[in-house]
Each structure stands twice: as structure tokens, then as C-alpha cells.
Amino acid sequence: MDSIDNEIDPTIAAMLADVNDSKPGASSGFGDDAFGFSDSDFGADDDGRVFDGNPEREPYKVDMRRERILEVKKFFDEEPSHYFDDKSYENGSYYRSALEGEGQQGARVNQLLKKYLTTQDPKERAQYRMQIVNAWWELLRVMSPKVIDKRLPMAKRFLIRFGVVLPSLFTPEQKAMFSKVPFKNEIGEPIYYLDEWLEEVAKNHIAPSATDEKHIRVSAGADGEHQKLLQLKAKNDGRIQAAEGFANAKQAERQGMELELKNRIETLCEHERVIGLDGGLKQAYTESQKGLFADIFERLRALQKIDKDISTYLKELEEAREIGISLEQKLSDQGIVDESIDSSLIDDEFGTIRQMAKMSCGKRGNPFPVFTREFFHCPPHGVAFREEVANILRWVEMNDRSVFRKKSKGMINRILPFVLCIPTYGDFGFCWQPFDRLNRSSSRGRLIIPMYPKNLKVSILMAVADYRWQYAKEKAVDWTDPEDGITGQYYQYIESKKIKGDLKSYFIADYVTWMTKEIEGTQVMEKELRGIFWRSIPFSKERREMLSKRSMVYLDLFRKDSVRIGTFTKDELKEYNKVNEPYDSLRFPGIGDD
């Protein structure tokens, strides 16, 4: 490519340059009767339909034995939930159940929505629209701590989760679609809606999102001591997670190695009878069997090393758990009945969430936070529902096989990042942090995905590209050194072209091009850049073979792979073979285990 600007796909370039602001349409024709109650009705919470608990799975926990995302077979429930029907609530109104009991913040949103939806003046409508943005986030601020209450009416939960406050803003088709979205996390992957995310943060299952130069202030006295203990507990939980994860990964490696050893020993013990001699005599070892001796000894040495690693991790795990018990006892001695739930964590996280929402929309995007058919233009499979996000991430990992593989302590493990789906009309998916700073070795990164983008796949690819870039940059000794990974190679390429601008933005655009154009054989990239991506972010073996049959350009790259493989170290060759296994044959606990 001669220049970056000439090669970026127009759709991608538009997203990276900021999305054009959506313009309000004509009046929606709503009258006061559409709301069903007045400002004086803001009283106690309605019982209504309530949240009936989390599924048994614990997707926030890292399981290094998982090497793939299972195929998503159910995107929508067969029957609608009726949660968006007024008759499902004791007070006869979804809207009233969503806003009542929220004090001045609920009343403010109610007033502004009435004015916004009933005015005929375009200027007034635009003014009310901007006022709703701030009022809505103030409402969410007071509502968010309530997500830990299992009695929270579903209308309030869906207001936080989807931005749905008034079901009459749905079209009939949209209402039918949202009514069939699975409520619980049935796929077991760390993909969260906003209400779920805040709840897990409050339960200390997910650490609060890091911000630049953010330091936790520890107060004096009993409260300060409690905060200090919670900080120590959070760090120790990271140690437990890391030790447990590595121990599980090593035990899975041992299981595979033992199976290989067993198969070789069985082969070694097979002998043919000697024809023509009595006494049941059998043949000596064949040449191929003799060749197994070195192989078996090598695996025995490997098992010895694995066993030593397992012992180390188990010891670390035992020590961390003893420390954890001690910390829990100290918290209990302070009179804390249930230190596992801390709603104050939601307050800090909420400020970060609002910043994430702004970033997903961009400077000139549409920040309107309320779901309305006026701004919703997604196809059924273009909304960032959990199942759809998992399906796209599965497709990404099937084709970019090394994307979620992380090297630490001499091991390469696959760890899927957390994914937070925020109800905005933004188009920018991004990575908030590539790993937890208290546990760099085995923690999840954080991808932020807008729920109602123009192109969901592109938004997710942007987030994945951002994650790839940030992780590689953080792990590199010198991120500008070509020998230190993709960041250095890309940096040198951009420098050689004398291109100025934001390096990461260029990389994100090129990664999206790689995964949407080049993956199909459409040659958009300049030759040198294509070579960098082919070597550093290779497609799956099946995809590379397919591309090699389409064009001499890809065939030449494919042929060079065999030469490059000859220079690999033993560990590099092992990883190469691993990422080139058929995706659905990769390990997943409980599936295909002997």
C-alpha cells in the first residue's frame, strides 16, 4: 500500500475518524398517556418480575483447560419472556416499574422524556435530547448499586442492561426480538451485560476496571483498616487464581503426556510370534519400536519437569489459600457479615463505565442512551447480544488462532478476555486493559463492545485488534524492536513509509482489513504489510491453504512457511502445531475427556 489513507476501507476509516452524529427525526407522536404515571408517582420499588439468580456457571473464573469457544446453537429462546409487557408488573406498567423509587433522578428522566417525545419543534427536541444524556447517567448512578438485589424488578434491570425504559419505543419486531433474548449466561463465556458486570464487581468476582494513575485512598481508623484488608485480599485472590490456573493447565498437559506415553508403551509391548519355532517365542523389538525408547525417555523427563511445576503451583496455591483464610478471619473479626459483596465498588466502577460509553461513541457519535427505534438500525444478528458476540469471537479465534494465547512462566495458555456489552449506539469496540495489573500472568483482559453499532463484526474486530496491540506492547521489552513482536515490525513498517499519525489506529484499521478483506482473498494490503501479518498474525492452516489456491501472492507466502518452520525452536514448533490443530478438536473440559 502506498499510503494508509488510500488502503483503509471507507467504512472502517469513517469509524476511526468518528461517527457522524445522528439527527433526530420527526416527532414520535407520543402523548402523556404513553407514560402511564405522573411525577408524583415516584414511591417505593415495585416488586414486579424479579431476577431469579445467576446460572451455576462461573464464567469470571479463568480455566486454562479451555482452548476454544463452543459453537453457539441457540441465539434466542423459542418463547418470548413477556418482561416487556405491562401486564407482567403488579402496577400494570413496565415504564413505571423502571423509574419509580428512583427519586429526583427518576422524575427528571420522566419529565425530559415526555418533553422529548411530544414536542414538535426540532430545536427543542435536540435540546431535550442532550439534556436526557446527563439525566440518564445520573439515574443509572443511583440505580446501579441495586443490581445486587435479587428482588430488583426486571424493568429496572433491563433499563440498565439494554437502555430500554419505554417498550412503546420498540417496533413490534424489535419487541419480539428482545423478548426472546436469553436472560442468563447459558454459554458459560465471560461476556457480560452492564447489570451483570456491576454485580460481579460488587461481589469481588471481577476487579474494578483500572484507570490511569488511579490510586485507592485508604482512610484512617476502622474503615481504613477494612479497605486495606480488602486490597490485600484482592491481591491474594489474584495469586490464588494464577496458581490454580497454572496448576490446572499443567495437570491437563500431564494428562495428555501420560496418554501419549501409555500409547507408546503399548506399541512397544506388541510382539509378533516367530514363525516356525515352537515354545511361543516372539520377535525382538523392531527398528520402529527401538526408535520409541528415546521418545519414551524424553516424555518421562518431560513428565518429571511437569510434576515439579505442579508441586510448585500446588504449594503456592496452598500458601495463598491459607493467607486468604487469615484475611477473611480478620474481616470477620471486624464485624463484616458478608465481605464478598461491596456495593461501594460499584460507585467507582460506574464512573469508568460512563467513560467507556463515551469512548464507544466517539467525539461526534450519538451519545443518546435510551433505546428507541429512531436510532436502532441493527439486523437481528447485528446486536451485541451475548450469544452473537460469542459467535463472532469464535469466528475470530478460528481464523486468528493465536489471538488469545498468552505466554507466562514458560507456558502458553489461552485466556479469553472479559467482554462488556454497553448499551450505546456507538461503533467503536476497544480494549480497556489487556490484563489485570494485580495478576498479569493469568488474568483476563477487558474488551468493550457497543450494543447497537452499525457493524457488530467490525466493532468486535476493532476491540480484538486493540487488545492484540496493547498486550503485545505491554509484554515487549522494546515494543519498537522488530525482533520483539508485531508492534516492532509494524512500527518499522510505518516508519519506512514515513507515515505520521496514531500508530495504534492504523494497526486497528489494518487488522480489520486483514480479517475482512485479505481473509477472503481480496488483495488490499501492500506486499510488505501483508507479509508482516501473514507471519505474525497468521490465519488458520485451513484458511492459508485455501488462499494459496486462489492467488500466486498467497501461494508464495504459503511456500515460505515451510522454510520458516525449519528455523523454529522445539517450543516454537510445538506451539505452531498446536494452533494449527482443527479448532473444534481443541480441548474443552467435560467434552471429549476420557
Coordinates of C-alpha atoms in Angstrom, one line a residue:
M1 CA 0.0 0.0 0.0
D2 CA 1.4 3.4 -1.0
S3 CA -0.4 5.2 1.9
I4 CA -2.5 4.2 4.8
D5 CA -5.4 6.6 3.8
N6 CA -5.7 5.0 0.4
E7 CA -5.9 1.5 1.7
I8 CA -8.3 1.8 4.7
D9 CA -11.7 0.5 3.8
P10 CA -14.1 3.6 3.7
T11 CA -16.4 2.1 6.2
I12 CA -13.6 1.4 8.7
A13 CA -12.0 4.8 8.0
A14 CA -15.3 6.5 8.8
M15 CA -15.5 4.7 12.1
L16 CA -11.9 5.6 13.1
A17 CA -12.4 9.2 12.1
D18 CA -15.5 9.4 14.3
V19 CA -19.1 8.5 13.5
N20 CA -21.4 11.2 12.2
D21 CA -23.9 12.5 14.7
S22 CA -27.4 11.0 14.3
K23 CA -30.0 13.6 13.6
P24 CA -33.3 13.4 15.4
G25 CA -36.3 12.5 13.2
A26 CA -39.8 13.7 13.2
S27 CA -41.9 13.7 16.3
S28 CA -42.7 10.2 17.5
G29 CA -46.3 11.2 18.3
F30 CA -46.3 10.1 22.0
G31 CA -48.7 11.8 24.4
D32 CA -48.8 11.8 28.2
D33 CA -50.9 8.7 28.2
A34 CA -47.9 6.7 26.8
F35 CA -46.1 7.0 30.1
G36 CA -48.9 5.9 32.4
F37 CA -48.0 7.9 35.5
S38 CA -47.0 11.4 36.7
D39 CA -44.1 12.8 38.6
S40 CA -45.9 12.3 41.9
D41 CA -45.8 8.5 41.5
F42 CA -42.1 8.1 42.4
G43 CA -42.5 6.0 45.5
A44 CA -41.3 2.6 46.8
D45 CA -40.0 0.0 44.4
D46 CA -42.5 -2.3 42.8
D47 CA -41.9 -6.0 43.4
G48 CA -43.0 -6.9 39.8
R49 CA -41.0 -9.5 37.9
V50 CA -37.7 -10.2 39.8
F51 CA -34.3 -11.5 38.9
D52 CA -34.2 -15.2 39.9
G53 CA -30.5 -15.6 40.4
N54 CA -27.3 -16.3 38.4
P55 CA -26.7 -19.6 36.5
E56 CA -24.5 -22.2 38.1
R57 CA -21.6 -21.4 35.8
E58 CA -18.9 -19.0 37.0
P59 CA -17.5 -17.5 33.7
Y60 CA -15.4 -15.0 35.6
K61 CA -13.0 -17.7 36.7
V62 CA -10.1 -18.5 34.3
D63 CA -9.9 -22.1 33.2
M64 CA -6.8 -22.6 31.2
R65 CA -8.0 -26.0 30.1
R66 CA -10.5 -24.2 27.8
E67 CA -9.0 -23.8 24.4
R68 CA -12.0 -22.8 22.3
I69 CA -15.4 -21.3 22.3
L70 CA -18.2 -23.9 21.8
E71 CA -20.5 -23.4 18.8
V72 CA -23.5 -21.3 19.8
K73 CA -26.6 -23.3 18.9
K74 CA -29.3 -21.1 20.5
F75 CA -29.3 -17.4 19.9
F76 CA -32.9 -16.7 21.0
D77 CA -35.4 -18.5 23.2
E78 CA -38.3 -20.2 21.5
E79 CA -40.9 -18.4 23.6
P80 CA -40.9 -14.7 24.5
S81 CA -40.3 -13.8 28.1
H82 CA -43.1 -11.1 28.5
Y83 CA -40.8 -9.0 30.6
F84 CA -41.6 -6.0 28.3
D85 CA -45.3 -6.4 28.7
D86 CA -47.1 -4.0 31.1
K87 CA -49.3 -6.8 32.5
S88 CA -46.2 -8.6 33.8
Y89 CA -45.9 -6.0 36.6
E90 CA -48.1 -5.5 39.6
N91 CA -48.6 -1.8 39.0
G92 CA -49.5 -2.5 35.3
S93 CA -46.7 -0.6 33.8
Y94 CA -43.1 -1.5 32.7
Y95 CA -42.2 2.2 32.5
R96 CA -43.5 3.0 35.9
S97 CA -41.7 -0.1 37.4
A98 CA -38.5 1.0 35.7
L99 CA -38.5 4.6 37.1
E100 CA -40.4 4.6 40.3
G101 CA -38.5 4.7 43.6
E102 CA -35.6 6.5 41.9
G103 CA -36.2 9.9 43.5
Q104 CA -35.3 13.1 41.7
Q105 CA -33.2 11.3 39.1
G106 CA -36.2 9.2 38.0
A107 CA -38.5 12.2 38.0
R108 CA -36.0 14.2 35.9
V109 CA -35.8 11.5 33.2
N110 CA -39.6 11.1 33.2
Q111 CA -40.0 14.9 32.6
L112 CA -37.4 15.1 29.9
L113 CA -38.7 12.0 28.1
K114 CA -42.2 13.4 28.0
K115 CA -41.0 16.7 26.5
Y116 CA -38.6 15.0 24.1
L117 CA -41.2 12.6 22.7
T118 CA -44.1 15.1 22.5
T119 CA -42.5 18.3 21.2
Q120 CA -43.0 19.2 17.6
D121 CA -40.1 21.7 17.5
P122 CA -36.9 20.2 16.1
K123 CA -34.7 22.6 18.1
E124 CA -36.4 21.9 21.3
R125 CA -36.2 18.2 20.5
A126 CA -32.4 18.4 20.0
Q127 CA -32.1 20.4 23.3
Y128 CA -34.1 17.8 25.3
R129 CA -32.2 15.0 23.7
M130 CA -28.9 16.4 25.1
Q131 CA -30.4 17.0 28.5
I132 CA -31.6 13.4 28.6
V133 CA -28.0 12.2 28.3
N134 CA -26.8 13.7 31.6
A135 CA -30.1 13.0 33.4
W136 CA -29.9 9.3 32.3
W137 CA -26.4 8.8 33.6
E138 CA -27.4 10.4 36.9
L139 CA -30.3 7.9 37.0
L140 CA -28.0 5.0 36.3
R141 CA -25.7 6.2 39.0
V142 CA -28.3 5.8 41.7
M143 CA -29.8 2.7 40.2
S144 CA -26.5 0.7 39.7
P145 CA -25.9 -0.3 43.4
K146 CA -29.3 -2.0 43.3
V147 CA -28.2 -4.7 40.9
I148 CA -27.0 -6.8 43.8
D149 CA -30.6 -7.1 45.0
K150 CA -32.2 -10.2 43.6
R151 CA -35.7 -8.6 44.1
L152 CA -34.8 -5.8 41.6
P153 CA -37.8 -5.6 39.2
M154 CA -36.9 -6.8 35.7
A155 CA -37.9 -3.4 34.2
K156 CA -35.1 -1.7 36.2
R157 CA -32.6 -4.5 35.2
F158 CA -33.4 -4.1 31.5
L159 CA -33.2 -0.4 31.8
I160 CA -29.6 -0.8 32.9
R161 CA -28.9 -3.8 30.6
F162 CA -30.4 -2.6 27.3
G163 CA -31.3 1.1 27.9
V164 CA -35.0 0.1 27.5
V165 CA -37.2 2.4 29.6
L166 CA -40.3 2.6 27.4
P167 CA -41.4 -0.5 25.5
S168 CA -43.6 1.6 23.2
L169 CA -40.3 2.9 21.6
F170 CA -39.9 -0.7 20.2
T171 CA -41.3 -1.6 16.8
P172 CA -43.3 -4.9 17.2
E173 CA -40.5 -6.8 15.5
Q174 CA -37.9 -5.3 17.9
K175 CA -40.0 -6.1 21.0
A176 CA -40.4 -9.7 19.8
M177 CA -36.6 -10.0 19.3
F178 CA -35.7 -8.5 22.7
S179 CA -38.3 -10.7 24.4
K180 CA -36.5 -13.8 23.2
V181 CA -33.0 -12.9 24.2
P182 CA -31.8 -15.4 26.7
F183 CA -31.7 -13.8 30.1
K184 CA -29.0 -15.9 31.8
N185 CA -25.5 -16.7 30.6
E186 CA -26.1 -20.2 29.2
I187 CA -22.9 -20.3 27.2
G188 CA -20.5 -20.0 30.1
E189 CA -18.2 -17.4 28.5
P190 CA -17.1 -14.2 30.2
I191 CA -19.4 -12.0 28.2
Y192 CA -21.4 -9.6 30.4
Y193 CA -24.2 -7.1 30.2
L194 CA -23.9 -4.0 32.2
D195 CA -26.1 -5.1 35.2
E196 CA -24.3 -8.4 35.4
W197 CA -20.9 -6.7 35.3
L198 CA -21.7 -4.3 38.1
E199 CA -23.0 -7.2 40.2
E200 CA -19.8 -9.2 39.7
V201 CA -17.7 -6.2 40.6
A202 CA -19.7 -5.7 43.8
K203 CA -19.1 -9.4 44.6
N204 CA -15.4 -9.1 44.1
H205 CA -15.6 -11.7 41.3
I206 CA -14.3 -9.1 38.9
A207 CA -11.7 -6.5 39.9
P208 CA -12.7 -2.8 39.3
S209 CA -11.5 -1.6 35.9
A210 CA -8.2 0.2 36.1
T211 CA -7.8 3.8 35.2
D212 CA -4.6 5.7 34.5
E213 CA -2.7 6.7 37.7
K214 CA -5.6 5.6 39.8
H215 CA -4.7 5.1 43.5
I216 CA -7.0 3.8 46.1
R217 CA -7.1 6.2 49.1
V218 CA -7.0 4.3 52.4
S219 CA -8.9 6.1 55.2
A220 CA -7.7 6.2 58.7
G221 CA -9.3 4.2 61.5
A222 CA -11.5 1.1 61.2
D223 CA -12.7 2.0 57.7
G224 CA -9.1 2.4 56.6
E225 CA -8.1 -1.0 58.1
H226 CA -11.1 -2.6 56.3
Q227 CA -10.1 -1.1 53.0
K228 CA -6.5 -2.2 53.4
L229 CA -7.6 -5.8 54.2
L230 CA -9.8 -5.8 51.1
Q231 CA -6.9 -4.6 48.9
L232 CA -4.7 -7.4 50.4
K233 CA -7.5 -9.9 49.8
A234 CA -7.8 -8.7 46.1
K235 CA -4.1 -9.2 45.5
N236 CA -4.1 -12.6 47.2
D237 CA -7.2 -13.6 45.1
G238 CA -5.0 -12.9 42.1
R239 CA -2.3 -15.2 43.5
I240 CA -4.9 -17.9 44.0
Q241 CA -6.3 -17.5 40.5
A242 CA -2.8 -17.6 39.0
A243 CA -1.6 -20.7 40.9
E244 CA -4.9 -22.5 40.3
G245 CA -4.9 -21.7 36.6
F246 CA -1.3 -22.8 36.1
A247 CA -1.8 -26.0 38.1
N248 CA -4.9 -26.9 36.1
A249 CA -3.0 -26.2 32.8
K250 CA 0.0 -28.3 33.9
Q251 CA -2.3 -31.2 35.0
A252 CA -4.0 -31.1 31.7
E253 CA -0.6 -31.2 30.0
R254 CA 0.4 -34.1 32.2
Q255 CA -2.8 -36.0 31.3
G256 CA -2.1 -35.6 27.6
M257 CA 1.6 -36.6 28.0
E258 CA 0.6 -39.6 30.1
L259 CA -1.8 -40.7 27.3
E260 CA 0.9 -40.4 24.7
L261 CA 3.3 -42.3 26.9
K262 CA 0.7 -45.1 27.5
N263 CA 0.1 -45.4 23.8
R264 CA 3.9 -45.7 23.0
I265 CA 4.4 -48.3 25.8
E266 CA 1.5 -50.3 24.5
T267 CA 3.1 -50.2 21.0
L268 CA 6.5 -51.1 22.5
C269 CA 4.9 -54.2 24.2
E270 CA 3.4 -55.6 21.0
H271 CA 5.5 -58.6 19.5
E272 CA 4.8 -60.9 16.6
R273 CA 5.3 -64.7 17.1
V274 CA 8.4 -66.2 15.5
I275 CA 7.1 -68.4 12.6
G276 CA 8.4 -71.9 12.5
L277 CA 9.6 -72.2 16.1
D278 CA 7.8 -73.9 19.0
G279 CA 7.6 -72.6 22.6
G280 CA 5.6 -69.4 21.8
L281 CA 8.8 -67.4 21.1
K282 CA 8.2 -63.8 19.9
Q283 CA 10.2 -61.5 17.8
A284 CA 12.7 -59.0 19.2
Y285 CA 12.0 -55.2 19.0
T286 CA 11.5 -53.9 15.5
E287 CA 13.5 -50.9 14.4
S288 CA 10.4 -48.7 14.8
Q289 CA 10.0 -50.0 18.3
K290 CA 13.6 -49.3 19.1
G291 CA 13.0 -45.8 18.0
L292 CA 10.4 -45.4 20.7
F293 CA 13.0 -45.7 23.5
A294 CA 14.3 -42.2 23.1
D295 CA 10.8 -40.9 22.6
I296 CA 9.6 -42.6 25.8
F297 CA 12.6 -41.4 27.8
E298 CA 12.0 -37.8 26.5
R299 CA 8.4 -37.9 27.7
L300 CA 9.4 -39.3 31.1
R301 CA 11.8 -36.4 31.5
A302 CA 9.1 -34.0 30.4
L303 CA 6.7 -35.6 32.9
Q304 CA 9.2 -35.2 35.7
K305 CA 9.5 -31.5 34.9
I306 CA 5.7 -31.1 34.7
D307 CA 5.4 -32.9 38.1
K308 CA 7.9 -30.4 39.6
D309 CA 5.9 -27.5 38.2
I310 CA 2.6 -28.9 39.6
S311 CA 4.2 -29.3 43.0
T312 CA 5.3 -25.7 42.9
Y313 CA 1.9 -24.4 41.9
L314 CA 0.1 -26.5 44.4
K315 CA 2.4 -25.2 47.2
E316 CA 1.8 -21.6 46.0
L317 CA -1.9 -22.3 46.0
E318 CA -1.9 -23.8 49.5
E319 CA 0.0 -20.8 50.9
A320 CA -2.3 -18.3 49.1
R321 CA -5.4 -20.0 50.5
E322 CA -4.0 -20.0 54.0
I323 CA -3.4 -16.3 53.7
G324 CA -6.9 -15.9 52.3
I325 CA -8.4 -17.7 55.3
S326 CA -6.4 -15.4 57.6
L327 CA -7.7 -12.3 55.8
E328 CA -11.3 -13.5 55.8
Q329 CA -11.0 -14.1 59.6
K330 CA -9.7 -10.6 60.1
L331 CA -12.5 -9.2 58.1
S332 CA -15.0 -11.3 60.1
D333 CA -13.4 -10.1 63.4
Q334 CA -14.2 -6.5 62.2
G335 CA -17.9 -7.5 62.2
I336 CA -18.2 -7.7 58.4
V337 CA -21.0 -10.2 57.9
D338 CA -20.5 -10.7 54.2
E339 CA -17.4 -9.1 52.8
S340 CA -18.0 -10.7 49.5
I341 CA -20.4 -8.0 48.5
D342 CA -19.3 -4.4 48.5
S343 CA -21.7 -2.1 46.7
S344 CA -19.3 0.8 47.2
L345 CA -17.1 -0.7 44.4
I346 CA -20.0 0.0 42.0
D347 CA -19.7 3.7 42.6
D348 CA -16.1 3.7 41.4
E349 CA -16.7 1.4 38.6
F350 CA -19.7 3.4 37.4
G351 CA -17.5 6.5 36.6
T352 CA -15.3 4.2 34.5
I353 CA -18.3 2.8 32.7
R354 CA -19.5 6.2 31.7
Q355 CA -16.1 6.9 30.2
M356 CA -16.2 3.6 28.3
A357 CA -19.6 4.6 26.9
K358 CA -18.3 7.9 25.7
M359 CA -15.3 6.2 24.0
S360 CA -17.6 3.7 22.3
C361 CA -19.5 6.6 20.6
G362 CA -16.5 8.8 19.8
K363 CA -16.4 12.6 19.8
R364 CA -19.1 13.0 17.2
G365 CA -21.1 9.9 17.7
N366 CA -24.6 9.6 19.1
P367 CA -24.5 9.6 22.9
F368 CA -28.2 9.2 23.3
P369 CA -28.6 6.4 25.9
V370 CA -32.2 5.5 25.6
F371 CA -33.3 2.7 23.3
T372 CA -35.6 4.0 20.6
R373 CA -36.4 2.7 17.1
E374 CA -35.4 6.2 15.9
F375 CA -31.7 5.3 16.3
F376 CA -31.8 1.5 16.2
H377 CA -30.8 0.1 12.8
C378 CA -29.3 -3.3 13.6
P379 CA -30.3 -6.5 11.9
P380 CA -31.3 -9.4 14.3
H381 CA -27.7 -10.7 14.3
G382 CA -26.1 -7.3 14.4
V383 CA -27.0 -6.5 18.1
A384 CA -24.3 -7.2 20.7
F385 CA -26.4 -9.8 22.5
R386 CA -24.2 -12.3 24.4
E387 CA -24.7 -15.2 22.1
E388 CA -23.9 -13.2 19.0
V389 CA -20.8 -11.7 20.5
A390 CA -19.6 -15.2 21.4
N391 CA -20.3 -16.5 17.9
I392 CA -18.2 -13.7 16.3
L393 CA -15.4 -14.2 18.8
R394 CA -15.4 -17.9 17.9
W395 CA -15.1 -17.0 14.3
V396 CA -12.3 -14.6 15.1
E397 CA -10.4 -17.2 17.1
M398 CA -11.0 -19.9 14.4
N399 CA -9.2 -17.7 11.9
D400 CA -6.7 -15.8 14.1
R401 CA -5.6 -18.8 16.2
S402 CA -3.0 -17.1 18.4
V403 CA -5.2 -14.1 19.3
F404 CA -6.0 -15.1 22.9
R405 CA -2.8 -17.1 23.6
K406 CA -0.6 -15.7 26.3
K407 CA 2.9 -16.7 27.4
S408 CA 3.8 -16.6 31.0
K409 CA 6.3 -18.6 33.2
G410 CA 7.4 -20.5 30.1
M411 CA 3.9 -21.7 29.3
I412 CA 1.5 -20.6 26.6
N413 CA -2.1 -20.6 27.7
R414 CA -5.3 -19.5 26.0
I415 CA -7.3 -16.9 28.1
L416 CA -10.4 -15.2 26.7
P417 CA -10.8 -11.6 27.8
F418 CA -13.8 -10.3 29.6
V419 CA -16.3 -8.7 27.3
L420 CA -18.6 -5.9 28.5
C421 CA -21.6 -5.1 26.2
I422 CA -22.6 -1.4 26.9
P423 CA -26.0 -0.2 25.6
T424 CA -24.8 2.6 23.3
Y425 CA -25.3 3.5 19.6
G426 CA -21.5 3.7 19.3
D427 CA -19.4 1.9 16.6
F428 CA -16.0 1.7 18.5
G429 CA -15.1 -1.5 20.1
F430 CA -11.9 -1.3 22.1
C431 CA -9.7 -2.9 24.8
W432 CA -9.9 -1.2 28.2
Q433 CA -6.9 -3.1 29.6
P434 CA -5.0 -6.2 28.3
F435 CA -4.8 -7.8 31.7
D436 CA -5.3 -7.2 35.4
R437 CA -2.4 -5.3 36.8
L438 CA -2.5 -7.3 40.1
N439 CA -2.2 -10.5 38.0
R440 CA -0.6 -10.1 34.7
S441 CA 0.2 -13.8 34.2
S442 CA -3.3 -15.4 34.2
S443 CA -5.9 -12.7 34.3
R444 CA -8.4 -11.7 31.6
G445 CA -8.2 -8.5 29.6
R446 CA -11.3 -6.3 29.0
L447 CA -13.0 -5.7 25.7
I448 CA -15.7 -3.1 25.5
I449 CA -18.4 -3.6 22.8
P450 CA -21.2 -1.1 22.0
M451 CA -24.5 -2.9 21.9
Y452 CA -26.1 -1.2 18.9
P453 CA -23.3 -0.5 16.3
K454 CA -23.6 -0.1 12.6
N455 CA -21.5 -3.2 12.0
L456 CA -21.1 -5.6 15.0
K457 CA -18.3 -7.7 13.5
V458 CA -16.2 -4.7 12.7
S459 CA -16.7 -3.3 16.2
I460 CA -15.6 -6.6 17.7
L461 CA -12.6 -6.8 15.4
M462 CA -11.6 -3.3 16.4
A463 CA -11.7 -4.4 20.1
V464 CA -9.7 -7.5 19.4
A465 CA -7.1 -5.5 17.4
D466 CA -6.8 -3.0 20.2
Y467 CA -6.3 -5.9 22.6
R468 CA -3.6 -7.5 20.4
W469 CA -1.7 -4.2 20.2
Q470 CA -1.9 -3.4 23.9
Y471 CA -1.0 -6.8 25.1
A472 CA 2.0 -7.1 22.7
K473 CA 3.2 -3.6 23.6
E474 CA 3.0 -4.3 27.4
K475 CA 4.8 -7.6 27.1
A476 CA 7.6 -6.5 24.8
V477 CA 10.9 -5.4 26.3
D478 CA 11.2 -2.8 23.5
W479 CA 8.0 -2.5 21.6
T480 CA 9.7 -0.7 18.7
D481 CA 12.1 -3.6 18.1
P482 CA 11.1 -5.8 15.2
E483 CA 12.6 -8.8 17.0
D484 CA 10.2 -8.3 19.9
G485 CA 7.0 -9.0 18.1
I486 CA 4.2 -7.5 15.9
T487 CA 4.4 -4.0 17.4
G488 CA 8.1 -3.5 16.5
Q489 CA 7.5 -4.9 13.0
Y490 CA 4.5 -2.7 12.4
Y491 CA 6.4 0.3 13.8
Q492 CA 9.3 -0.2 11.5
Y493 CA 7.0 -0.6 8.5
I494 CA 5.1 2.7 9.3
E495 CA 8.4 4.5 9.8
S496 CA 9.8 3.2 6.5
K497 CA 6.7 4.7 4.7
K498 CA 7.2 8.0 6.6
I499 CA 3.5 7.9 7.7
K500 CA 2.5 10.2 10.5
G501 CA -0.4 9.7 12.9
D502 CA -1.7 7.4 15.6
L503 CA 0.1 4.1 15.2
K504 CA -2.4 2.0 17.0
S505 CA -5.3 3.4 15.0
Y506 CA -3.5 2.4 11.8
F507 CA -2.9 -1.1 13.2
I508 CA -6.6 -1.5 14.1
A509 CA -7.6 -0.5 10.6
D510 CA -5.2 -2.8 9.0
Y511 CA -6.2 -5.7 11.3
V512 CA -9.9 -5.2 10.3
T513 CA -8.8 -5.2 6.7
W514 CA -6.8 -8.4 7.3
M515 CA -9.8 -10.1 8.9
T516 CA -12.5 -8.9 6.4
K517 CA -10.7 -8.4 3.1
E518 CA -7.5 -10.4 2.9
I519 CA -9.1 -13.4 4.6
E520 CA -11.3 -13.7 1.6
G521 CA -8.5 -13.4 -0.9
T522 CA -9.2 -9.7 -1.7
Q523 CA -5.7 -8.2 -2.0
V524 CA -5.9 -4.8 -0.4
M525 CA -2.7 -4.6 1.6
E526 CA 0.7 -3.6 0.3
K527 CA 3.0 -6.6 -0.2
E528 CA 5.3 -5.9 2.8
L529 CA 2.5 -5.3 5.2
R530 CA 0.7 -8.5 4.0
G531 CA 3.9 -10.4 4.8
I532 CA 4.1 -9.0 8.3
F533 CA 0.5 -10.0 9.1
W534 CA 0.9 -13.4 7.4
R535 CA 3.9 -14.3 9.6
S536 CA 2.8 -12.6 12.9
I537 CA -1.0 -12.9 12.8
P538 CA -1.4 -16.0 10.6
F539 CA -4.7 -17.3 9.5
S540 CA -5.7 -20.9 10.4
K541 CA -4.0 -23.6 8.4
E542 CA -7.2 -24.4 6.5
R543 CA -7.6 -20.7 5.5
R544 CA -4.0 -20.4 4.4
E545 CA -4.3 -23.5 2.2
M546 CA -7.5 -22.1 0.7
L547 CA -5.9 -18.7 -0.1
S548 CA -2.8 -20.4 -1.6
K549 CA -5.0 -21.9 -4.2
R550 CA -6.6 -18.6 -5.1
S551 CA -3.6 -16.5 -6.0
M552 CA 0.2 -16.7 -6.6
V553 CA 0.6 -13.9 -4.0
Y554 CA -0.7 -16.2 -1.2
L555 CA 0.9 -19.3 -2.7
D556 CA 4.3 -17.6 -2.4
L557 CA 3.7 -16.8 1.3
F558 CA 2.4 -20.3 1.9
R559 CA 5.5 -21.9 0.4
K560 CA 7.8 -19.7 2.5
D561 CA 6.0 -21.0 5.6
S562 CA 7.8 -24.4 5.2
V563 CA 11.2 -22.7 5.1
R564 CA 10.4 -20.6 8.1
I565 CA 9.2 -23.6 10.1
G566 CA 12.6 -25.2 9.6
T567 CA 14.1 -22.5 11.7
F568 CA 11.7 -22.9 14.7
T569 CA 12.9 -24.0 18.1
K570 CA 11.3 -27.1 19.6
D571 CA 8.9 -24.9 21.7
E572 CA 8.1 -22.7 18.7
L573 CA 7.3 -25.8 16.6
K574 CA 5.1 -27.2 19.4
E575 CA 3.1 -24.0 19.5
Y576 CA 2.9 -23.9 15.7
N577 CA 1.4 -27.4 15.7
K578 CA -0.9 -26.5 18.5
V579 CA -2.5 -23.5 16.8
N580 CA -2.8 -25.4 13.5
E581 CA -5.0 -28.2 15.0
P582 CA -8.6 -28.2 13.8
Y583 CA -10.4 -25.7 16.0
D584 CA -13.2 -28.0 17.2
S585 CA -10.7 -30.7 18.2
L586 CA -9.1 -28.4 20.8
R587 CA -9.6 -29.2 24.5
F588 CA -12.7 -28.1 26.4
P589 CA -13.3 -29.5 29.9
G590 CA -16.1 -32.1 30.0
I591 CA -16.1 -32.6 26.2
G592 CA -14.0 -35.5 24.8
D593 CA -12.3 -36.2 28.1
D594 CA -11.5 -39.8 28.8

